Amino acid sequence: MIAAAGGAMMASPALAQTAAPSPLLPQRGSKGADILGPTNDPRAAEEPFTQAPPATDHGTMPNLKWSFSDSHMRLEEGGWARQTTVRELPISKAMAGVNMRLKAGVVREMHWHKEAEWSYMIKGKARITAVDQDGRTFADDVGEGDLWYFPGGIPHSIQGLSADGVDGCEFLLVFDDGGFSEDSTFLLTDWLAHTPRDILAKNLGVPESALAKIPEKELYIFPGPTPGPLAADKMGGAGQIPKTFSHRMLAQEPIRTKSGRVRITDSTVFPASATIAAALVEVEPGGMRELHWHPNGDEWQYYLSGKGRMTVFGSESKARTFDYQAGDVGYVPYAMGHYIENTGDTTLTFLEMFKSPRYADISLNQWLALTPHPLVQAHTGLDPKQVDALSQTKTPVVPG
Ligand code: MN
Ligand code: MN
C-alpha cells in the first residue's frame, strides 16, 4: 500500500483506517507489519519511536533509557527510596541515581559512602547537615531547585521539613559511580549494632548500661525529632565548611534562547561540586536541545516534566531513538552525538549530569560555523549562503 499516507487514493473511511499506520504498530511506510501476538499497549504508547524507529536508526546500540517506575521501591516508615544504577541500566557505569521521599520530620539517617553525592530538590524542603575531616560543620535548609553536594566519605544527614503546605520533600541524588547502591551505605546505627558493647562504652566514655537503647539494626529512614530553627542546628566546631555544600540553582540567571532556558552549574559556580557538573534544561513545545556532544564524559539525564525524544549517534552508522517522559532516566555514552526534541505540548524540563568538575559541550552548528566554509560546504552540500548563516555562538535550545 504505497498510498498509506496520501489520502487521495483512499476510497472509504474503512480503507483509510486500515492504511493509516498506528503509532503503536511497528510500521513505517511500506516497512513493518502489525503485531499478531500479545502487546503492552500503554507501554508501547510511551515509546512510539521504539515501536516504529525512524529510517535513520541503524545497528546495535545499548539501551539508554530506564524509568524510575521500573525501579524497586524500598518502603520505610514515612518515606521511600528507589534507585537506577548499573544493575537497572547496564550502560550507566559512570553515575547512578536515587529518587527519595521523606515526609516532614522523617530522617535519612546519619551515614556516609565512598561515592560523592550530588542532589537536586524536586519538591518540598529538607534540612541537611555534614561534618568534615577538620571538624568543620555544615547545616542548611534546601528547597525546590536547590542542590547539595557531599564529597565521598563525608558523613551527612537529611531530614524532611514541613513548609509551604508540603509534607516533607522528594529529591534526586546522583552518585559519581554507576555501581553505587543506596542499600550499601555506611549507616551510623549499623556500625553501632556491629561493634562490641564494651568497645562502644570505652569509646563513648559511658557505662555499658547506657547503651541499652542502641537499635538492634539499621534505621535507614525513620521518623526523627521535630527540627527546630536552622540557627540552632548550626554547630560550631572548627567553623563552617568553607566551600558550602548547598547551591541555589534556580537563582542562577539562565542562558535564554527563543525556545528555552539552560542553567549550568559546575565547580566554577558551585565550588564544592568537584566531581559532578550539571545543566537544567527547559525546552518549549517544538523546540529542541541542539545537536551536540560532550568532550568530557557520559551524560546521566533525569526528566522532570514533559515529553522528549533523543536520537544518539554511536559512530559506525549506529543510531537509536528513545522517547522519554517525566520520571525517566536517559543516558548518553561519552562523545556520542545527540539532540533532545520536545515532542509534547508542555515545557520539557530535564537535568543533565556529568562526572566532571566542568560542564562542556561541542555544538554541531558552532563547529560548522567556525570551520572554513568551503570545507563545510563540500561535506554538507549546503548553499554557501546557508553555511555563512550558521551561528558562531551556541544556541543550546533551537526553535521549532
Ligand atoms: Mn548520602
Ligand atoms: Mn547532552
Short mmCIF file of C-alpha atoms and ligand atoms in Angstrom, two decimals:
data_model
loop_
_atom_site.label_atom_id
_atom_site.label_comp_id
_atom_site.label_asym_id
_atom_site.label_seq_id
_atom_site.Cartn_x
_atom_site.Cartn_y
_atom_site.Cartn_z
CA MET A 1 0.00 0.00 0.00
CA ILE A 2 2.05 2.92 -1.26
CA ALA A 3 -0.84 5.33 -0.76
CA ALA A 4 -0.79 4.89 3.00
CA ALA A 5 -0.01 8.50 3.87
CA GLY A 6 -1.50 10.13 0.82
CA GLY A 7 -5.25 10.10 1.29
CA ALA A 8 -6.18 10.77 -2.36
CA MET A 9 -6.40 7.09 -3.23
CA MET A 10 -8.31 6.12 -0.12
CA ALA A 11 -11.71 5.02 -1.29
CA SER A 12 -13.54 4.76 2.02
CA PRO A 13 -13.07 5.61 5.70
CA ALA A 14 -12.68 1.89 6.37
CA LEU A 15 -9.81 1.64 3.91
CA ALA A 16 -8.23 4.80 5.32
CA GLN A 17 -8.33 3.27 8.77
CA THR A 18 -6.60 0.14 7.56
CA ALA A 19 -3.96 2.08 5.68
CA ALA A 20 -3.05 4.69 8.29
CA PRO A 21 -0.21 3.35 10.44
CA SER A 22 -0.98 3.36 14.15
CA PRO A 23 1.76 4.90 16.28
CA LEU A 24 1.64 1.70 18.35
CA LEU A 25 2.36 -0.59 15.42
CA PRO A 26 5.78 -1.44 14.00
CA GLN A 27 5.01 0.13 10.64
CA ARG A 28 6.70 2.91 8.72
CA GLY A 29 5.52 3.45 5.16
CA SER A 30 5.78 0.13 3.34
CA LYS A 31 8.01 -1.38 6.02
CA GLY A 32 6.92 -3.43 9.00
CA ALA A 33 3.61 -5.11 9.76
CA ASP A 34 1.06 -5.37 12.50
CA ILE A 35 1.61 -7.46 15.65
CA LEU A 36 -0.29 -10.75 15.90
CA GLY A 37 0.88 -11.69 19.37
CA PRO A 38 0.39 -10.02 22.74
CA THR A 39 1.17 -6.33 23.16
CA ASN A 40 1.61 -3.95 26.08
CA ASP A 41 -0.26 -1.02 24.61
CA PRO A 42 0.22 1.55 27.43
CA ARG A 43 3.95 0.85 27.36
CA ALA A 44 4.14 0.98 23.57
CA ALA A 45 2.26 4.29 23.56
CA GLU A 46 5.03 5.79 25.69
CA GLU A 47 7.62 4.87 23.07
CA PRO A 48 6.26 5.41 19.54
CA PHE A 49 9.76 5.67 18.07
CA THR A 50 10.77 2.40 19.67
CA GLN A 51 7.77 0.69 18.04
CA ALA A 52 8.50 2.28 14.65
CA PRO A 53 12.01 3.73 14.60
CA PRO A 54 12.92 6.41 12.06
CA ALA A 55 14.68 5.16 8.92
CA THR A 56 17.91 6.80 10.12
CA ASP A 57 18.18 4.46 13.14
CA HIS A 58 20.61 1.63 12.50
CA GLY A 59 22.74 -1.04 14.14
CA THR A 60 23.08 -2.31 17.68
CA MET A 61 23.09 0.40 20.31
CA PRO A 62 22.90 -0.17 24.05
CA ASN A 63 19.70 0.58 25.94
CA LEU A 64 19.80 4.25 27.01
CA LYS A 65 16.54 4.50 28.90
CA TRP A 66 15.18 3.49 32.27
CA SER A 67 12.10 4.63 34.11
CA PHE A 68 12.17 5.01 37.88
CA SER A 69 8.69 3.42 37.69
CA ASP A 70 10.52 0.14 36.95
CA SER A 71 12.91 0.50 39.90
CA HIS A 72 12.36 -1.45 43.12
CA MET A 73 10.71 0.68 45.82
CA ARG A 74 12.15 0.43 49.30
CA LEU A 75 9.33 1.37 51.66
CA GLU A 76 10.20 2.64 55.14
CA GLU A 77 8.36 4.42 57.96
CA GLY A 78 7.49 7.83 56.48
CA GLY A 79 9.44 7.57 53.26
CA TRP A 80 10.74 5.57 50.33
CA ALA A 81 13.77 5.20 48.08
CA ARG A 82 14.37 3.71 44.63
CA GLN A 83 17.48 3.66 42.51
CA THR A 84 18.72 3.49 38.92
CA THR A 85 22.25 2.07 38.78
CA VAL A 86 24.31 -0.26 36.54
CA ARG A 87 22.03 -3.04 37.80
CA GLU A 88 18.98 -1.38 36.21
CA LEU A 89 20.68 0.41 33.28
CA PRO A 90 23.90 -1.51 32.49
CA ILE A 91 25.49 1.20 30.31
CA SER A 92 25.43 3.71 33.20
CA LYS A 93 28.84 2.90 34.63
CA ALA A 94 29.88 6.48 35.40
CA MET A 95 26.93 7.60 37.53
CA ALA A 96 23.94 6.23 39.45
CA GLY A 97 20.75 7.90 40.67
CA VAL A 98 18.44 7.59 43.65
CA ASN A 99 14.96 9.08 44.00
CA MET A 100 13.88 9.56 47.63
CA ARG A 101 10.87 10.83 49.54
CA LEU A 102 10.95 11.89 53.21
CA LYS A 103 7.80 13.14 54.93
CA ALA A 104 8.11 16.01 57.39
CA GLY A 105 10.36 15.07 60.32
CA VAL A 106 11.47 11.84 58.65
CA VAL A 107 15.23 11.31 58.57
CA ARG A 108 17.57 9.63 56.10
CA GLU A 109 19.84 8.50 58.88
CA MET A 110 23.36 9.76 59.60
CA HIS A 111 25.63 7.95 57.13
CA TRP A 112 28.48 8.16 54.66
CA HIS A 113 29.60 6.41 51.49
CA LYS A 114 32.59 6.10 49.18
CA GLU A 115 30.94 7.99 46.32
CA ALA A 116 30.30 11.73 46.16
CA GLU A 117 26.60 12.68 46.39
CA TRP A 118 25.02 15.40 44.25
CA SER A 119 21.35 16.25 44.72
CA TYR A 120 18.51 18.25 43.17
CA MET A 121 15.47 19.03 45.35
CA ILE A 122 12.39 18.21 43.24
CA LYS A 123 9.73 19.34 45.71
CA GLY A 124 9.45 20.40 49.33
CA LYS A 125 12.14 21.23 51.82
CA ALA A 126 14.82 19.41 53.80
CA ARG A 127 17.45 20.13 56.41
CA ILE A 128 20.87 18.74 55.57
CA THR A 129 23.89 18.50 57.86
CA ALA A 130 27.52 17.39 57.46
CA VAL A 131 30.85 17.39 59.29
CA ASP A 132 34.23 17.29 57.52
CA GLN A 133 37.62 15.80 58.42
CA ASP A 134 38.73 19.01 60.15
CA GLY A 135 35.68 19.20 62.43
CA ARG A 136 34.10 21.95 60.35
CA THR A 137 30.31 21.87 60.18
CA PHE A 138 27.53 22.45 57.69
CA ALA A 139 23.75 22.80 58.07
CA ASP A 140 21.26 24.28 55.63
CA ASP A 141 17.61 24.13 54.60
CA VAL A 142 17.20 23.32 50.91
CA GLY A 143 14.06 23.83 48.82
CA GLU A 144 12.82 23.24 45.28
CA GLY A 145 15.59 23.67 42.70
CA ASP A 146 18.36 23.75 45.30
CA LEU A 147 21.39 21.48 45.01
CA TRP A 148 23.69 19.88 47.52
CA TYR A 149 26.98 18.06 47.16
CA PHE A 150 28.72 15.88 49.75
CA PRO A 151 32.24 14.70 48.83
CA GLY A 152 32.95 10.96 49.10
CA GLY A 153 33.47 9.79 52.69
CA ILE A 154 31.93 12.89 54.31
CA PRO A 155 29.20 12.00 56.87
CA HIS A 156 25.81 13.66 56.48
CA SER A 157 22.08 13.54 57.25
CA ILE A 158 18.84 14.63 55.52
CA GLN A 159 15.52 15.38 57.23
CA GLY A 160 12.21 16.32 55.62
CA LEU A 161 10.69 19.63 56.73
CA SER A 162 7.14 20.94 56.62
CA ALA A 163 6.97 24.14 54.56
CA ASP A 164 4.51 25.89 52.24
CA GLY A 165 1.90 23.17 52.69
CA VAL A 166 4.24 20.38 51.51
CA ASP A 167 4.66 17.43 53.87
CA GLY A 168 8.41 16.84 53.64
CA CYS A 169 10.30 16.54 50.38
CA GLU A 170 11.33 14.49 47.38
CA PHE A 171 14.74 14.71 45.73
CA LEU A 172 17.05 13.15 43.17
CA LEU A 173 20.52 12.00 44.23
CA VAL A 174 23.27 11.38 41.69
CA PHE A 175 26.45 9.49 42.63
CA ASP A 176 29.73 9.60 40.72
CA ASP A 177 29.89 5.80 40.29
CA GLY A 178 27.29 3.70 38.46
CA GLY A 179 27.97 0.78 40.84
CA PHE A 180 26.67 2.76 43.83
CA SER A 181 23.95 1.12 45.89
CA GLU A 182 21.72 3.05 48.27
CA ASP A 183 21.45 -0.18 50.29
CA SER A 184 25.23 -0.32 50.85
CA THR A 185 25.97 2.99 52.55
CA PHE A 186 27.75 3.17 55.92
CA LEU A 187 25.00 3.76 58.48
CA LEU A 188 25.65 5.04 61.99
CA THR A 189 23.19 2.60 63.60
CA ASP A 190 24.50 -0.34 61.56
CA TRP A 191 28.03 0.37 62.82
CA LEU A 192 26.89 0.72 66.41
CA ALA A 193 24.96 -2.57 66.19
CA HIS A 194 28.07 -4.39 64.96
CA THR A 195 30.62 -3.08 67.44
CA PRO A 196 31.23 -4.94 70.74
CA ARG A 197 29.37 -3.16 73.55
CA ASP A 198 32.45 -2.81 75.78
CA ILE A 199 34.31 -1.16 72.91
CA LEU A 200 31.42 1.26 72.33
CA ALA A 201 31.29 2.05 76.07
CA LYS A 202 35.04 2.69 76.18
CA ASN A 203 34.91 4.85 73.04
CA LEU A 204 31.92 7.00 74.05
CA GLY A 205 33.05 7.24 77.70
CA VAL A 206 29.76 5.86 79.06
CA PRO A 207 28.89 2.75 81.09
CA GLU A 208 27.65 -0.25 79.06
CA SER A 209 24.25 0.13 80.74
CA ALA A 210 23.81 3.44 78.88
CA LEU A 211 23.84 1.55 75.56
CA ALA A 212 20.67 -0.45 76.17
CA LYS A 213 18.61 1.58 73.66
CA ILE A 214 21.01 1.29 70.73
CA PRO A 215 18.94 0.00 67.78
CA GLU A 216 19.47 -3.67 67.00
CA LYS A 217 19.52 -2.98 63.30
CA GLU A 218 19.82 -0.02 60.94
CA LEU A 219 17.20 2.75 60.98
CA TYR A 220 17.94 4.00 57.41
CA ILE A 221 14.73 6.05 57.06
CA PHE A 222 12.74 6.76 60.23
CA PRO A 223 10.61 9.46 61.91
CA GLY A 224 13.03 11.70 63.79
CA PRO A 225 12.86 14.54 66.30
CA THR A 226 10.96 17.69 65.30
CA PRO A 227 13.54 20.03 63.80
CA GLY A 228 13.93 23.45 65.41
CA PRO A 229 15.16 26.64 63.78
CA LEU A 230 18.11 26.24 61.39
CA ALA A 231 20.27 28.54 63.52
CA ALA A 232 20.00 26.06 66.40
CA ASP A 233 21.34 23.26 64.18
CA LYS A 234 24.38 25.23 63.01
CA MET A 235 27.01 23.62 65.19
CA GLY A 236 30.21 25.48 66.00
CA GLY A 237 33.07 23.03 65.81
CA ALA A 238 36.10 24.28 63.91
CA GLY A 239 33.89 26.72 61.98
CA GLN A 240 31.71 26.44 58.89
CA ILE A 241 32.75 24.31 55.92
CA PRO A 242 34.46 26.88 53.65
CA LYS A 243 33.01 25.67 50.32
CA THR A 244 29.31 25.43 51.07
CA PHE A 245 27.68 22.08 50.31
CA SER A 246 24.45 23.72 49.03
CA HIS A 247 23.64 25.85 46.00
CA ARG A 248 20.54 27.70 44.74
CA MET A 249 20.45 26.56 41.11
CA LEU A 250 17.22 28.41 40.24
CA ALA A 251 18.75 31.69 41.45
CA GLN A 252 21.23 31.46 38.57
CA GLU A 253 20.33 33.60 35.56
CA PRO A 254 19.70 31.13 32.70
CA ILE A 255 21.04 31.26 29.17
CA ARG A 256 17.89 32.27 27.29
CA THR A 257 17.07 31.36 23.69
CA LYS A 258 13.86 31.78 21.70
CA SER A 259 12.59 28.34 22.76
CA GLY A 260 14.20 27.56 26.07
CA ARG A 261 16.45 28.20 29.02
CA VAL A 262 19.59 26.49 30.29
CA ARG A 263 21.23 26.81 33.70
CA ILE A 264 24.71 25.33 34.03
CA THR A 265 26.07 24.53 37.47
CA ASP A 266 29.59 23.18 37.80
CA SER A 267 32.53 23.81 40.11
CA THR A 268 33.03 27.32 38.66
CA VAL A 269 29.79 28.49 40.33
CA PHE A 270 29.38 25.72 42.94
CA PRO A 271 33.00 25.09 44.05
CA ALA A 272 32.18 22.18 46.38
CA SER A 273 30.83 20.14 43.44
CA ALA A 274 34.23 18.83 42.38
CA THR A 275 33.09 15.67 40.56
CA ILE A 276 29.60 16.44 39.23
CA ALA A 277 28.65 19.11 36.68
CA ALA A 278 25.01 19.70 35.77
CA ALA A 279 22.66 21.57 33.47
CA LEU A 280 18.96 22.23 33.96
CA VAL A 281 17.37 22.49 30.52
CA GLU A 282 13.88 23.81 29.67
CA VAL A 283 12.59 23.34 26.13
CA GLU A 284 9.29 24.84 24.94
CA PRO A 285 6.97 22.75 22.72
CA GLY A 286 8.51 22.22 19.28
CA GLY A 287 11.91 23.42 20.48
CA MET A 288 14.97 21.23 20.64
CA ARG A 289 18.22 20.91 22.59
CA GLU A 290 20.55 21.31 19.61
CA LEU A 291 22.74 18.56 18.10
CA HIS A 292 25.85 18.32 20.29
CA TRP A 293 28.14 16.01 22.22
CA HIS A 294 30.23 16.21 25.36
CA PRO A 295 34.04 16.03 25.28
CA ASN A 296 34.32 15.19 28.97
CA GLY A 297 32.34 12.05 29.71
CA ASP A 298 28.98 10.26 29.88
CA GLU A 299 25.70 12.14 30.45
CA TRP A 300 23.10 10.98 33.01
CA GLN A 301 19.69 12.55 32.40
CA TYR A 302 16.62 12.89 34.57
CA TYR A 303 13.34 14.08 33.06
CA LEU A 304 11.42 16.42 35.39
CA SER A 305 8.45 17.37 33.19
CA GLY A 306 7.04 16.97 29.70
CA LYS A 307 7.96 14.62 26.87
CA GLY A 308 11.10 14.40 24.78
CA ARG A 309 12.80 12.37 22.10
CA MET A 310 16.52 11.72 21.73
CA THR A 311 18.49 10.02 18.99
CA VAL A 312 22.03 9.02 19.98
CA PHE A 313 24.66 8.58 17.27
CA GLY A 314 27.31 5.99 18.19
CA SER A 315 29.62 6.08 15.09
CA GLU A 316 29.87 3.13 12.60
CA SER A 317 26.44 4.17 11.24
CA LYS A 318 24.86 3.28 14.59
CA ALA A 319 21.97 5.38 15.88
CA ARG A 320 18.96 4.71 18.12
CA THR A 321 15.99 6.84 19.08
CA PHE A 322 14.30 6.86 22.50
CA ASP A 323 11.19 8.61 23.84
CA TYR A 324 11.29 9.97 27.40
CA GLN A 325 8.81 11.44 29.83
CA ALA A 326 8.85 12.83 33.36
CA GLY A 327 10.38 10.32 35.77
CA ASP A 328 12.59 8.66 33.15
CA VAL A 329 16.37 8.39 33.13
CA GLY A 330 18.35 8.83 29.91
CA TYR A 331 22.00 8.08 29.29
CA VAL A 332 24.47 9.21 26.62
CA PRO A 333 27.85 7.44 26.48
CA TYR A 334 30.95 9.63 26.19
CA ALA A 335 31.30 11.62 22.94
CA MET A 336 28.16 10.28 21.27
CA GLY A 337 26.20 12.92 19.32
CA HIS A 338 22.58 13.64 20.31
CA TYR A 339 19.64 16.06 20.33
CA ILE A 340 16.57 16.20 22.58
CA GLU A 341 13.34 17.41 20.98
CA ASN A 342 10.24 18.45 22.90
CA THR A 343 7.53 16.12 21.50
CA GLY A 344 4.78 17.18 23.91
CA ASP A 345 2.59 20.25 24.31
CA THR A 346 4.08 21.40 27.63
CA THR A 347 7.54 22.56 28.68
CA LEU A 348 10.11 19.76 28.62
CA THR A 349 12.42 20.05 31.63
CA PHE A 350 15.36 17.78 32.28
CA LEU A 351 18.68 17.62 34.12
CA GLU A 352 21.98 16.61 32.50
CA MET A 353 24.71 15.39 34.87
CA PHE A 354 28.36 14.63 34.13
CA LYS A 355 31.11 13.09 36.21
CA SER A 356 33.34 16.11 35.71
CA PRO A 357 34.33 19.29 37.57
CA ARG A 358 33.35 21.34 34.50
CA TYR A 359 30.39 21.39 32.15
CA ALA A 360 31.37 21.13 28.46
CA ASP A 361 29.60 20.55 25.17
CA ILE A 362 30.50 20.78 21.49
CA SER A 363 27.79 22.30 19.31
CA LEU A 364 27.42 20.93 15.78
CA ASN A 365 26.26 24.32 14.47
CA GLN A 366 29.15 26.18 16.09
CA TRP A 367 31.66 23.65 14.79
CA LEU A 368 30.34 24.07 11.26
CA ALA A 369 30.19 27.88 11.55
CA LEU A 370 33.82 28.08 12.72
CA THR A 371 35.34 25.67 10.18
CA PRO A 372 36.39 27.08 6.75
CA HIS A 373 33.08 27.33 4.92
CA PRO A 374 34.12 25.77 1.57
CA LEU A 375 35.17 22.71 3.58
CA VAL A 376 31.78 22.60 5.33
CA GLN A 377 30.01 23.10 2.02
CA ALA A 378 31.92 20.18 0.49
CA HIS A 379 30.73 17.90 3.35
CA THR A 380 27.11 19.04 3.53
CA GLY A 381 26.11 20.20 0.06
CA LEU A 382 24.57 23.28 1.70
CA ASP A 383 24.37 26.52 -0.23
CA PRO A 384 27.30 28.86 0.68
CA LYS A 385 24.82 31.43 2.00
CA GLN A 386 23.29 28.80 4.30
CA VAL A 387 26.70 27.90 5.67
CA ASP A 388 27.54 31.58 6.19
CA ALA A 389 24.26 32.00 8.10
CA LEU A 390 25.16 29.38 10.74
CA SER A 391 25.61 31.00 14.14
CA GLN A 392 29.13 31.19 15.52
CA THR A 393 27.69 31.33 19.02
CA LYS A 394 25.89 28.36 20.55
CA THR A 395 22.11 28.18 20.65
CA PRO A 396 21.64 25.39 23.21
CA VAL A 397 17.87 25.25 22.55
CA VAL A 398 16.85 25.85 18.93
CA PRO A 399 13.27 26.85 17.97
CA GLY A 400 10.72 24.54 16.33
MN MN B 1 24.19 10.02 51.26
MN MN B 2 23.93 16.41 26.08
#
